[in-house]
PDB file of C-alpha atoms in Angstrom:
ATOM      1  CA  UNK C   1      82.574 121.862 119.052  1.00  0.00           C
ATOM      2  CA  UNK C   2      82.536 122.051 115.312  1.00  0.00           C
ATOM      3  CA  UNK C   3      82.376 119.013 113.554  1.00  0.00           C
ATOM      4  CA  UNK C   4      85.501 117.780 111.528  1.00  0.00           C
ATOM      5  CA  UNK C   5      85.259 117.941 107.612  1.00  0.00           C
ATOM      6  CA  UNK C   6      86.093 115.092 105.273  1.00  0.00           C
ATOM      7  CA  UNK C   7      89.045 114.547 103.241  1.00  0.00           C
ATOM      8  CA  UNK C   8      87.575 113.671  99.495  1.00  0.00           C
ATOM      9  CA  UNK C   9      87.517 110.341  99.277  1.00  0.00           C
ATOM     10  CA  UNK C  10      84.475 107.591  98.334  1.00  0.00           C
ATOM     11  CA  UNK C  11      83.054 108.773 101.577  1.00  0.00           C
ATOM     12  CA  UNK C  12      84.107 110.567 105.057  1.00  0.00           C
ATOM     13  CA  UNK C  13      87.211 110.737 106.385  1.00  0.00           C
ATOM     14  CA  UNK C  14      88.542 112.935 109.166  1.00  0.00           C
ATOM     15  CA  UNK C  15      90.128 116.736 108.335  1.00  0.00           C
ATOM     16  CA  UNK C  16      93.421 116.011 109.235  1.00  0.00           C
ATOM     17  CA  UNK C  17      96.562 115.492 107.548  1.00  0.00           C
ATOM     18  CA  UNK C  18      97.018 112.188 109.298  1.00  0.00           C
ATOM     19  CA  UNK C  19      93.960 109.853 109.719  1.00  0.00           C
ATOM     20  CA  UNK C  20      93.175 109.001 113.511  1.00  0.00           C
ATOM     21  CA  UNK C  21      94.519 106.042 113.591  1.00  0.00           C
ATOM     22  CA  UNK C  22      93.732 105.678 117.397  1.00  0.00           C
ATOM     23  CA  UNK C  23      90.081 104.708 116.483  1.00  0.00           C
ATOM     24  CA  UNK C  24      88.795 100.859 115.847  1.00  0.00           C
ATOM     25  CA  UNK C  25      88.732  99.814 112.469  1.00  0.00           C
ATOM     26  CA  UNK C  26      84.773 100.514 111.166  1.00  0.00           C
ATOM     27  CA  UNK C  27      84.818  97.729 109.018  1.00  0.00           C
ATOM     28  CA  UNK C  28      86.058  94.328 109.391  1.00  0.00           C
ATOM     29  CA  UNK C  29      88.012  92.517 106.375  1.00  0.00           C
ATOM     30  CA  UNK C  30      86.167  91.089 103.642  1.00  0.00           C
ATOM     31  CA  UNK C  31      87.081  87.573 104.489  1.00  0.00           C
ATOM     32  CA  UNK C  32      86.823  88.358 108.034  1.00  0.00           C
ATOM     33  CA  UNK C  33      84.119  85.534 109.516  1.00  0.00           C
ATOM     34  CA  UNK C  34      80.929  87.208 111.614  1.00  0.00           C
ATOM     35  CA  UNK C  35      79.547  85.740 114.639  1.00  0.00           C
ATOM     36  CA  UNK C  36      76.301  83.625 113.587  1.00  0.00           C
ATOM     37  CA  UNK C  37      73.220  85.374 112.769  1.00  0.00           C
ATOM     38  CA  UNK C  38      75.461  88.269 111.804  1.00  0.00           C
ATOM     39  CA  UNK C  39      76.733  89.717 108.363  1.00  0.00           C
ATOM     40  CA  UNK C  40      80.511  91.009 108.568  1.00  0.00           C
ATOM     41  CA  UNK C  41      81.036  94.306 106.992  1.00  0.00           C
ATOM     42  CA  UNK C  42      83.887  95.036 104.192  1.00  0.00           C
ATOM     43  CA  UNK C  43      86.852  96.804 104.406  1.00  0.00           C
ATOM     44  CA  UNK C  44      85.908 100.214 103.103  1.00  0.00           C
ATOM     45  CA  UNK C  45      88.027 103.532 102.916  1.00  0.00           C
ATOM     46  CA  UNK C  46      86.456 105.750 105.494  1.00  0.00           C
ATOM     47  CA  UNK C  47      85.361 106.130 108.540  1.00  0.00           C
ATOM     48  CA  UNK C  48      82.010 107.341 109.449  1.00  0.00           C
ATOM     49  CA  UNK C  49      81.574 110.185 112.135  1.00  0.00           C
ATOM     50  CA  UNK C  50      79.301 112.814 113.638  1.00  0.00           C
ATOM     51  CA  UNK C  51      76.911 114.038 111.105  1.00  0.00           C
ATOM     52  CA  UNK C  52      75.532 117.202 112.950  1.00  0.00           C
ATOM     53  CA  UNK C  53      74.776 119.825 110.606  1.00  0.00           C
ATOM     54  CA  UNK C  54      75.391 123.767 111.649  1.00  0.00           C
ATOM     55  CA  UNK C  55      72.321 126.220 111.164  1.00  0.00           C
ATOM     56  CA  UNK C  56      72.957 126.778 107.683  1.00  0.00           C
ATOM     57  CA  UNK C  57      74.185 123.462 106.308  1.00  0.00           C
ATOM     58  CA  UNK C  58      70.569 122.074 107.517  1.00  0.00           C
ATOM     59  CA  UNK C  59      68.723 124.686 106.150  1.00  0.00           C
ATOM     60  CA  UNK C  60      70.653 123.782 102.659  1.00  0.00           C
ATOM     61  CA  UNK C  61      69.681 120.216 102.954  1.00  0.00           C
ATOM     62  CA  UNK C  62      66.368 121.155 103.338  1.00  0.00           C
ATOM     63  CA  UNK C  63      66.186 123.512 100.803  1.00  0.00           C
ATOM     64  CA  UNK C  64      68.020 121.517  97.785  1.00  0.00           C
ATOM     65  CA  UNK C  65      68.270 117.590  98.834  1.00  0.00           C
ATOM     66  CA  UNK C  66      65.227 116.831  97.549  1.00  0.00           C
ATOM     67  CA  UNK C  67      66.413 117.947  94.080  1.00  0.00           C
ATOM     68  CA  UNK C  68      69.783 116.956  94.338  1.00  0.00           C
ATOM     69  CA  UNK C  69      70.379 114.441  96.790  1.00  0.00           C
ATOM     70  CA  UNK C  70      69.359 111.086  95.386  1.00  0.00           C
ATOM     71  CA  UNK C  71      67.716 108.515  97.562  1.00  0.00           C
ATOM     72  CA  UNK C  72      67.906 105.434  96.046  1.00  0.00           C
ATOM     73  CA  UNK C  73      66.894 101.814  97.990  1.00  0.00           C
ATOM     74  CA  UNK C  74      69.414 101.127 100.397  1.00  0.00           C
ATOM     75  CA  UNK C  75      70.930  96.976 101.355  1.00  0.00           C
ATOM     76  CA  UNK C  76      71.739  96.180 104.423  1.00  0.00           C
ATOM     77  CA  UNK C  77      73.609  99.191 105.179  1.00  0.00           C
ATOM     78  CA  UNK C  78      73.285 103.026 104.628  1.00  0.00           C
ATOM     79  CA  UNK C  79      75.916 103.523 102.194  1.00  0.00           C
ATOM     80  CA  UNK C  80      74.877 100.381  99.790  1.00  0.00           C
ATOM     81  CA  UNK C  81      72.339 100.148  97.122  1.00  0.00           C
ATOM     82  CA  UNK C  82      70.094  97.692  97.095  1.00  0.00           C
ATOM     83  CA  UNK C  83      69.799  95.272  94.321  1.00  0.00           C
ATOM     84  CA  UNK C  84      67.103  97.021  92.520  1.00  0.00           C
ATOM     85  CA  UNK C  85      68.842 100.695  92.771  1.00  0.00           C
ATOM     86  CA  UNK C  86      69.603 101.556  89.408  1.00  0.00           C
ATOM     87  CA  UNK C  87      70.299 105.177  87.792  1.00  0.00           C
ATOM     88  CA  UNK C  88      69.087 105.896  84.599  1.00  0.00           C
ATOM     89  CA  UNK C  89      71.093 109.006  83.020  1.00  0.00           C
ATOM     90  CA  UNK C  90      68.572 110.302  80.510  1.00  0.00           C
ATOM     91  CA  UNK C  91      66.271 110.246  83.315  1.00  0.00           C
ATOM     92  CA  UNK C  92      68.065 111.290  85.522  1.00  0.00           C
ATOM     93  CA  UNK C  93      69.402 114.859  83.782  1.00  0.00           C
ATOM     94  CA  UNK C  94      66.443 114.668  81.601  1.00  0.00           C
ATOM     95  CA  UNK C  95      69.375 114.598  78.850  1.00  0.00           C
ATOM     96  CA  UNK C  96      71.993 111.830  78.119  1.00  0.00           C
ATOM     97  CA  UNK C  97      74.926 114.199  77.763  1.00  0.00           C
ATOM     98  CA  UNK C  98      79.299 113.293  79.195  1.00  0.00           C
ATOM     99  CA  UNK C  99      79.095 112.000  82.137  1.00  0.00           C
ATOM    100  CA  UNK C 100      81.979 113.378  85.099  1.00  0.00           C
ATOM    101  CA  UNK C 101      81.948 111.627  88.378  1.00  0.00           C
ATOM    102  CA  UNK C 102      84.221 112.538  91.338  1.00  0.00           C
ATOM    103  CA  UNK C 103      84.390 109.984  94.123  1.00  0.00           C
ATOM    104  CA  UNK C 104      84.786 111.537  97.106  1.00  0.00           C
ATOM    105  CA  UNK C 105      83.665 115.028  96.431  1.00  0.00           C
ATOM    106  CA  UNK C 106      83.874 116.379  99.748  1.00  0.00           C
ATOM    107  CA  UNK C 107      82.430 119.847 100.332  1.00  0.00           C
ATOM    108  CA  UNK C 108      81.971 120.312  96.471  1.00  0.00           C
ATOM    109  CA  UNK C 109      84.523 123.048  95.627  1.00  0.00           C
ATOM    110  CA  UNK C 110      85.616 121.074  92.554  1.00  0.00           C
ATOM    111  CA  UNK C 111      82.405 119.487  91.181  1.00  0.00           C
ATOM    112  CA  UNK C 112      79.486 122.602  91.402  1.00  0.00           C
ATOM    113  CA  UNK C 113      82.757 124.322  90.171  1.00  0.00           C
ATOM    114  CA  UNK C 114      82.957 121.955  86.815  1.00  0.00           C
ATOM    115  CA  UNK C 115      78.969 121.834  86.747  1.00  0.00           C
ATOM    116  CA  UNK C 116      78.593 125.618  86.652  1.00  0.00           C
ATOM    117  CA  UNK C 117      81.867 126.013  83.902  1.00  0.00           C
ATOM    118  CA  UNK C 118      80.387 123.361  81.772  1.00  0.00           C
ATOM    119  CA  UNK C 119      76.651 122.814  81.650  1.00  0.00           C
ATOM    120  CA  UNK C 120      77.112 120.887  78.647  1.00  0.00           C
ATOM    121  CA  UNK C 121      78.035 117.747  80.388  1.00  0.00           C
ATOM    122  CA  UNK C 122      76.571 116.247  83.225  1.00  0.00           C
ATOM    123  CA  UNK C 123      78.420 115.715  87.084  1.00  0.00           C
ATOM    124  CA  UNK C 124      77.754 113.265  89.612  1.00  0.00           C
ATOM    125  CA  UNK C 125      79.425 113.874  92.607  1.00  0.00           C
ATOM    126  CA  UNK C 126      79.772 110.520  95.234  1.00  0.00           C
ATOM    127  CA  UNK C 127      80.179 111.354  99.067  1.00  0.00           C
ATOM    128  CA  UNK C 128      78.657 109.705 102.199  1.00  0.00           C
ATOM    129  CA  UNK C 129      79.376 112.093 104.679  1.00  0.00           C
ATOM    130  CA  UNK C 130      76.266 114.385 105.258  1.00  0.00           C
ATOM    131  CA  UNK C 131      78.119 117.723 106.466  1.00  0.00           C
ATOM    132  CA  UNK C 132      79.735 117.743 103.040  1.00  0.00           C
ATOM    133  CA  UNK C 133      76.725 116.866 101.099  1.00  0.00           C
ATOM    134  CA  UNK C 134      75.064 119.548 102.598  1.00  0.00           C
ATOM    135  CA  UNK C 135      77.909 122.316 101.902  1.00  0.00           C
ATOM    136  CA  UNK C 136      77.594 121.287  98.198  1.00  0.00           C
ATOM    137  CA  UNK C 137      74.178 122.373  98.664  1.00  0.00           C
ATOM    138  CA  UNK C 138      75.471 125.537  99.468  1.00  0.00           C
ATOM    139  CA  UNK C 139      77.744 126.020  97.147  1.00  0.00           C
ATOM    140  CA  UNK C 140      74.908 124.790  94.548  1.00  0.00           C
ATOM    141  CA  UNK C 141      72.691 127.498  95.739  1.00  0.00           C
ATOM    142  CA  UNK C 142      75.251 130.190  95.530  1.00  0.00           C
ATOM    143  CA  UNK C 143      76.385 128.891  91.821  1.00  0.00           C
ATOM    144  CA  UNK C 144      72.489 129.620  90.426  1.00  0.00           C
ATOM    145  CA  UNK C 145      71.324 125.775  91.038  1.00  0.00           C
ATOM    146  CA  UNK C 146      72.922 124.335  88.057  1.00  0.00           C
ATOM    147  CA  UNK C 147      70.781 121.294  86.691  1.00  0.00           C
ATOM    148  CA  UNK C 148      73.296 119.269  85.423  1.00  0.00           C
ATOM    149  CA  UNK C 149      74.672 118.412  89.265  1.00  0.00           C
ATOM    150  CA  UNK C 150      73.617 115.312  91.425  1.00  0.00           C
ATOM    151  CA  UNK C 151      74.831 113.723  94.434  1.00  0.00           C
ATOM    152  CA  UNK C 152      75.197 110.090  95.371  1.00  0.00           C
ATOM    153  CA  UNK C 153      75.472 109.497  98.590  1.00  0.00           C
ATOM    154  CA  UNK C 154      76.798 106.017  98.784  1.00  0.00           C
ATOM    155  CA  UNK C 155      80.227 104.156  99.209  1.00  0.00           C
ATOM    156  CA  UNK C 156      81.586 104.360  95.639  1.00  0.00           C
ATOM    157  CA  UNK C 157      83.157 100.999  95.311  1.00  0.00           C
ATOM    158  CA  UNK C 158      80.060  99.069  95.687  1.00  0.00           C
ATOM    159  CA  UNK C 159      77.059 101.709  94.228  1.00  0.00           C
ATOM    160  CA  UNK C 160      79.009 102.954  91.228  1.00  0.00           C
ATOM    161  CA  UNK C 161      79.007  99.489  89.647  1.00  0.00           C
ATOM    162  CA  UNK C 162      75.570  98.573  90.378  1.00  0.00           C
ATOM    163  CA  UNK C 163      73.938 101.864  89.468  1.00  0.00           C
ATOM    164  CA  UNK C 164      75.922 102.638  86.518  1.00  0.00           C
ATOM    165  CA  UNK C 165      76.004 100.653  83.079  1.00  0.00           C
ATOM    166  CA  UNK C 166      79.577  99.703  81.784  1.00  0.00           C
ATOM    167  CA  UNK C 167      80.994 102.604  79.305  1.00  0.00           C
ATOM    168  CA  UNK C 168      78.828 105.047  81.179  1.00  0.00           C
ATOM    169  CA  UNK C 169      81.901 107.735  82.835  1.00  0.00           C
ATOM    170  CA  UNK C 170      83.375 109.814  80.580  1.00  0.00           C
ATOM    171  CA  UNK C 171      85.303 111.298  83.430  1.00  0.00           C
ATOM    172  CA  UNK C 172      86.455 110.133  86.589  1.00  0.00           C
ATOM    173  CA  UNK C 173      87.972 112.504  89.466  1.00  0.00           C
ATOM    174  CA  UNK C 174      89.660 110.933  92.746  1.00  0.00           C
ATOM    175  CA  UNK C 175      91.428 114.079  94.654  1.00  0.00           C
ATOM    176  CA  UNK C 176      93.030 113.777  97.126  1.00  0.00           C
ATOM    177  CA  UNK C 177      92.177 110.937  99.024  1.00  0.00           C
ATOM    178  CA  UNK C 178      92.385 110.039 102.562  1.00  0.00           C
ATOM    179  CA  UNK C 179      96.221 108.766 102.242  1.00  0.00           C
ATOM    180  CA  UNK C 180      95.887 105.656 105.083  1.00  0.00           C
ATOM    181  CA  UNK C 181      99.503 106.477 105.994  1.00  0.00           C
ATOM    182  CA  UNK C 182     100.080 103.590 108.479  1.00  0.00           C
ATOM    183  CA  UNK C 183     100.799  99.835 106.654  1.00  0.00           C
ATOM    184  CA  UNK C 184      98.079  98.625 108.736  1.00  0.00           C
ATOM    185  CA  UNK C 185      95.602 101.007 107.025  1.00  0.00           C
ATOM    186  CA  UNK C 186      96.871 100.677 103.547  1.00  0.00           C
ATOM    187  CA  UNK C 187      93.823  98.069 102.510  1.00  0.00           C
ATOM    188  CA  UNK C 188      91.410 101.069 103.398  1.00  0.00           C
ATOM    189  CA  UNK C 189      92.906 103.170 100.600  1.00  0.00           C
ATOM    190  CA  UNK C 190      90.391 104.158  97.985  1.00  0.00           C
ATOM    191  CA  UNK C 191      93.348 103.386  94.946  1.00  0.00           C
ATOM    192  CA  UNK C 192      93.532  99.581  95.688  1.00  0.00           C
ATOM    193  CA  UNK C 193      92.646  96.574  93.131  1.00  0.00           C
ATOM    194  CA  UNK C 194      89.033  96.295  94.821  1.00  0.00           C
ATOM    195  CA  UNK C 195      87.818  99.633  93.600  1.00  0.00           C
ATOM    196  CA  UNK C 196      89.931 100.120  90.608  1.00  0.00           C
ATOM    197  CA  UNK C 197      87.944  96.158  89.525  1.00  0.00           C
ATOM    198  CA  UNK C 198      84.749  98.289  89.879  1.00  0.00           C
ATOM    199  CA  UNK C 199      85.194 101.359  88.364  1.00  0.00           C
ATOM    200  CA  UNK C 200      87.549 100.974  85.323  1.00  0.00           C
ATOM    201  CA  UNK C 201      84.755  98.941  83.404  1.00  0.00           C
ATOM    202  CA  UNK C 202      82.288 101.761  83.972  1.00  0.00           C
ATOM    203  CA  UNK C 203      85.030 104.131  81.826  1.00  0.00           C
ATOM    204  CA  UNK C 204      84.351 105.009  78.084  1.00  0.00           C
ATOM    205  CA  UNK C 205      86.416 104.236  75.326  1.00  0.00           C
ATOM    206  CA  UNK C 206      89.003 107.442  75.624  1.00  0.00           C
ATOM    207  CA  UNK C 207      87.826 107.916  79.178  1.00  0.00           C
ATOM    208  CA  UNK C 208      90.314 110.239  81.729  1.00  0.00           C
ATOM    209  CA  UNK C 209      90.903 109.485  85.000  1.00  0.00           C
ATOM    210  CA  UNK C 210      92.223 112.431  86.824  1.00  0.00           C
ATOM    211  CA  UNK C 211      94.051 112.117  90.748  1.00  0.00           C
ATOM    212  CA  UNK C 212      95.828 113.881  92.885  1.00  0.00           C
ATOM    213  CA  UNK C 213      97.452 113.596  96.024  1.00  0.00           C
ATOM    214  CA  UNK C 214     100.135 115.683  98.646  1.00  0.00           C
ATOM    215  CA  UNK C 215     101.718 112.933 100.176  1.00  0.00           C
ATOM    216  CA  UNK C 216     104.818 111.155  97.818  1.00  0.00           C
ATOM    217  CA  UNK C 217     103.694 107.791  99.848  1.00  0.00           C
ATOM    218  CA  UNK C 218     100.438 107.830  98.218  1.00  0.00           C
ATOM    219  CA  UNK C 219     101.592 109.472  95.001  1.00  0.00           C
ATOM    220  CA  UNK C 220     103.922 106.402  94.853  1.00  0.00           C
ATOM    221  CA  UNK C 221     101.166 103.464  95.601  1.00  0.00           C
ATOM    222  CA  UNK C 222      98.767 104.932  93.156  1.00  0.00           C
ATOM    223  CA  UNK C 223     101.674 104.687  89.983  1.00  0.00           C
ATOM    224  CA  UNK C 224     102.351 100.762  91.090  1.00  0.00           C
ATOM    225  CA  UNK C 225      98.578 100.486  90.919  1.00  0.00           C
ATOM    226  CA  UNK C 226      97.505 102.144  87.856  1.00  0.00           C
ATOM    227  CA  UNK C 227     100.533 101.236  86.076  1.00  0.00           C
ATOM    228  CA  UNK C 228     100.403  98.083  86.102  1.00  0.00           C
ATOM    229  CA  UNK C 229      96.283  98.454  84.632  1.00  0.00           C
ATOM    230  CA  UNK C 230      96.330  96.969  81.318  1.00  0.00           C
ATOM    231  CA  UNK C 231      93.531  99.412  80.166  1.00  0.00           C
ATOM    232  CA  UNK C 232      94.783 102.112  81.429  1.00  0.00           C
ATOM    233  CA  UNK C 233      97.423 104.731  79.573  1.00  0.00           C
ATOM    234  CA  UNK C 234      99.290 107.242  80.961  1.00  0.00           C
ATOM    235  CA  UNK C 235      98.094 111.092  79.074  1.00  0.00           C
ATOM    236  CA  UNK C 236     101.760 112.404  80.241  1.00  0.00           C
ATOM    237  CA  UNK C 237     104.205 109.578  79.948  1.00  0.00           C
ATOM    238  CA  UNK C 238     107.587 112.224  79.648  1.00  0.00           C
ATOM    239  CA  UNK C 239     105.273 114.712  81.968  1.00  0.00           C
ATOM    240  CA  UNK C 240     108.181 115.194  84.439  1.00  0.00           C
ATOM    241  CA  UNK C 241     107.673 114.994  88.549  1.00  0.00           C
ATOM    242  CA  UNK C 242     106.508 118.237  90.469  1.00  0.00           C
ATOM    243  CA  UNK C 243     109.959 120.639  90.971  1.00  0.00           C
ATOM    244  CA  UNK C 244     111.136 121.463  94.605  1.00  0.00           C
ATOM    245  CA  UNK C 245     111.260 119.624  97.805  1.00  0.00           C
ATOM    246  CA  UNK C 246     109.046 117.648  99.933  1.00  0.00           C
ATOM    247  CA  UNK C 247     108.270 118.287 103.455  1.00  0.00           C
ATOM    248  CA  UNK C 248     107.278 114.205 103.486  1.00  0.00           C
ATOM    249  CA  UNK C 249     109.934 111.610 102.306  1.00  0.00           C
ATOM    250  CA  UNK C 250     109.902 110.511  98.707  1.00  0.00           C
ATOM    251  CA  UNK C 251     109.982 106.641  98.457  1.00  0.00           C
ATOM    252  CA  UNK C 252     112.984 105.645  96.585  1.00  0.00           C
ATOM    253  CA  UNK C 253     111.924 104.517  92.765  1.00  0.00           C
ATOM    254  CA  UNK C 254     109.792 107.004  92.936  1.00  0.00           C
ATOM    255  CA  UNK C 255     109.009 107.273  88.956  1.00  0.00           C
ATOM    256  CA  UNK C 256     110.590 110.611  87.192  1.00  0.00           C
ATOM    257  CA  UNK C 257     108.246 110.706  84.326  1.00  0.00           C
ATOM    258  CA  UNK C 258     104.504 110.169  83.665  1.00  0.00           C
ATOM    259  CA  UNK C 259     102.983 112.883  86.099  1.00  0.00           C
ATOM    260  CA  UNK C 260     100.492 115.225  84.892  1.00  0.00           C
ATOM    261  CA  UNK C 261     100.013 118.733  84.937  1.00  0.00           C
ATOM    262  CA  UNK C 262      98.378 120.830  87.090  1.00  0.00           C
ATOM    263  CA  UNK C 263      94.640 120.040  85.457  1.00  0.00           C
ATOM    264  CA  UNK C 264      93.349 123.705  84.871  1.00  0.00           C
ATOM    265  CA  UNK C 265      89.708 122.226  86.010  1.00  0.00           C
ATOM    266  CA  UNK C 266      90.603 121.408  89.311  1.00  0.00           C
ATOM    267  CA  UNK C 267      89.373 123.981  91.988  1.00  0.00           C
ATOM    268  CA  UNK C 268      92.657 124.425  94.996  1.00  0.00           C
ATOM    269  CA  UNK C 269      90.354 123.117  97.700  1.00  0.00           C
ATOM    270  CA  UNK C 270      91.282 123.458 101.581  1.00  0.00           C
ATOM    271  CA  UNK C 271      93.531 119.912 101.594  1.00  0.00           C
ATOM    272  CA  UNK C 272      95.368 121.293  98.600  1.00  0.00           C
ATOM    273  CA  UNK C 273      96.137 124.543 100.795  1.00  0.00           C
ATOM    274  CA  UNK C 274      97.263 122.478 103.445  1.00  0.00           C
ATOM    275  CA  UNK C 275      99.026 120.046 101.960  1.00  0.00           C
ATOM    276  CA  UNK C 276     101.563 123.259  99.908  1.00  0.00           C
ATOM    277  CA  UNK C 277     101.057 124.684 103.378  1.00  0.00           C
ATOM    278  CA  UNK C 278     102.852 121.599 105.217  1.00  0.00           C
ATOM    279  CA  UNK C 279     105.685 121.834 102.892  1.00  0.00           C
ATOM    280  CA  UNK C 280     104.645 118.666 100.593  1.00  0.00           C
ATOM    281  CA  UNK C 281     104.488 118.808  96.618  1.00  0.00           C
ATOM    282  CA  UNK C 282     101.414 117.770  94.878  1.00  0.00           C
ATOM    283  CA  UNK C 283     101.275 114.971  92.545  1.00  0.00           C
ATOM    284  CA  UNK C 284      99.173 114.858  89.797  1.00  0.00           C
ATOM    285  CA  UNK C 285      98.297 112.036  87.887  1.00  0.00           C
ATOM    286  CA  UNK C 286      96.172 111.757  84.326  1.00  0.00           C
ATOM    287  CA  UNK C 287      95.202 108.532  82.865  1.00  0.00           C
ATOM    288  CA  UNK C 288      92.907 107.467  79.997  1.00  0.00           C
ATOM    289  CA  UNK C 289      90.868 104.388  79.095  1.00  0.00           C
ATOM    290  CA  UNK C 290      91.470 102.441  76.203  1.00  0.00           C
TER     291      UNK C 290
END
């Protein structure tokens, strides 16, 4: 039985429409008190699952993680840095050129896409589950083995700010995201005060923050979030709402202005297709720092 594929997001989630909500939470709330002798995990925005890799996907790990998997020290779990991990940039890409990162970059349509159409900046893509890391591979092999492409495989929220210095993005992707549609499950979404603490300081001066989503629910938390950012501007404040009807229910006050174009550098990935396939508009969303 094949193995279900991620929807992008700081790390796995399952390739659905709707998360499986019928599974126990992974991680307990921050505040949550652990038995003695034990550390309690945070709430985080995935949920890990089988990491099996088919024929080829292994043989592209093996071929190209070495180069452009990185392997920093890990804390007490897999998916956090420890204290000491830090990246440096110049090192890193041999180069300090713009910096793009995309948090959850799934199977890697959209960042060896951007790598390969612009070698002139570099791209850090940030994804935990393994299956995906190891179709980027792929896809890197395919595209020529750009140099100017690495992967992090860590929960964004907690390795982006320790590994990165402050100022360091120049670009920051977050398409669509595992949407959490239940209430229950709305502290495990990735847009959420937690994550947006830890990664708006690592934005430029003039930085954009690019998102996307198919479901009006999420389109509609994300704009209460971001909005209310102080260092945050909308690029499209008149940009008007995406035209037709959804197949999902748009949340009354839903704004009317300040959605973005289609961004001409995102790659239609399979969630996009399924998403315009399902009946439900796509919502774009542009921001920059300032």
């Amino acid at each position: 039985m094949s193995t279900p594929e991620p929807r992008a997001d700081s790390a796995a989630a399952p390739d659905s429409s709707v998360p499986d909500s019928s599974l126990p939470d992974a991680e307990a709330p921050s505040d949550a008190r652990a038995p003695e002798g034990r550390t309690h995990r945070d709430v985080v925005s995935f949920v890990r699952r089988g990491e099996r890799l088919s024929p080829s996907r292994q043989s592209a790990w093996d071929r190209l993680s070495e180069d452009y998997a990185l392997d920093p020290p890990r804390g007490h779990r897999d998916t956090l840095p420890a204290d000491e991990a830090r990246l440096d940039l110049a090192e890193l890409f041999g180069r300090r050129a713009e910096l793009v990162v995309e948090v959850g970059s799934g199977l890697g349509e959209n960042i060896v896409a951007a790598a390969t159409a612009h070698p002139e900046r570099d791209h850090l893509g940030v994804e935990v589950y393994r299956p995906g890391l190891a179709q980027t591979l792929a896809r890197v092999d395919r595209a020529g083995r750009p140099a100017n492409l690495r992967l992090l495989p860590l929960d964004a929220q907690r390795a982006l700010p320790a590994m990165l210095p402050e100022g360091s993005i120049d670009e920051l992707w977050v398409y669509f995201a595992d949407p959490w549609p239940k209430a229950r499950h709305h502290k495990r979404r990735i847009i959420n005060p937690p994550f947006l603490d830890a990664v708006l300081p690592l934005l430029a001066p003039g930085a954009r923050f690019r998102l996307a989503t198919d479901w009006a629910q999420y389109a509609h938390h994300m704009r209460r979030e971001l909005d209310a950012r102080e260092e945050l501007e909308l690029l499209h404040p008149d940009g008007p709402r995406p035209e037709g009807t959804s197949s999902d229910r748009v949340p009354e006050g839903m704004a009317s202005t300040g959605w973005a174009p289609r961004f001409e550098g995102r790659v239609k990935t399979s969630f996009e297709n399924k998403g315009m396939q399902a009946g439900r508009l796509i919502w774009d969303l542009a921001y920059t720092r300032v």
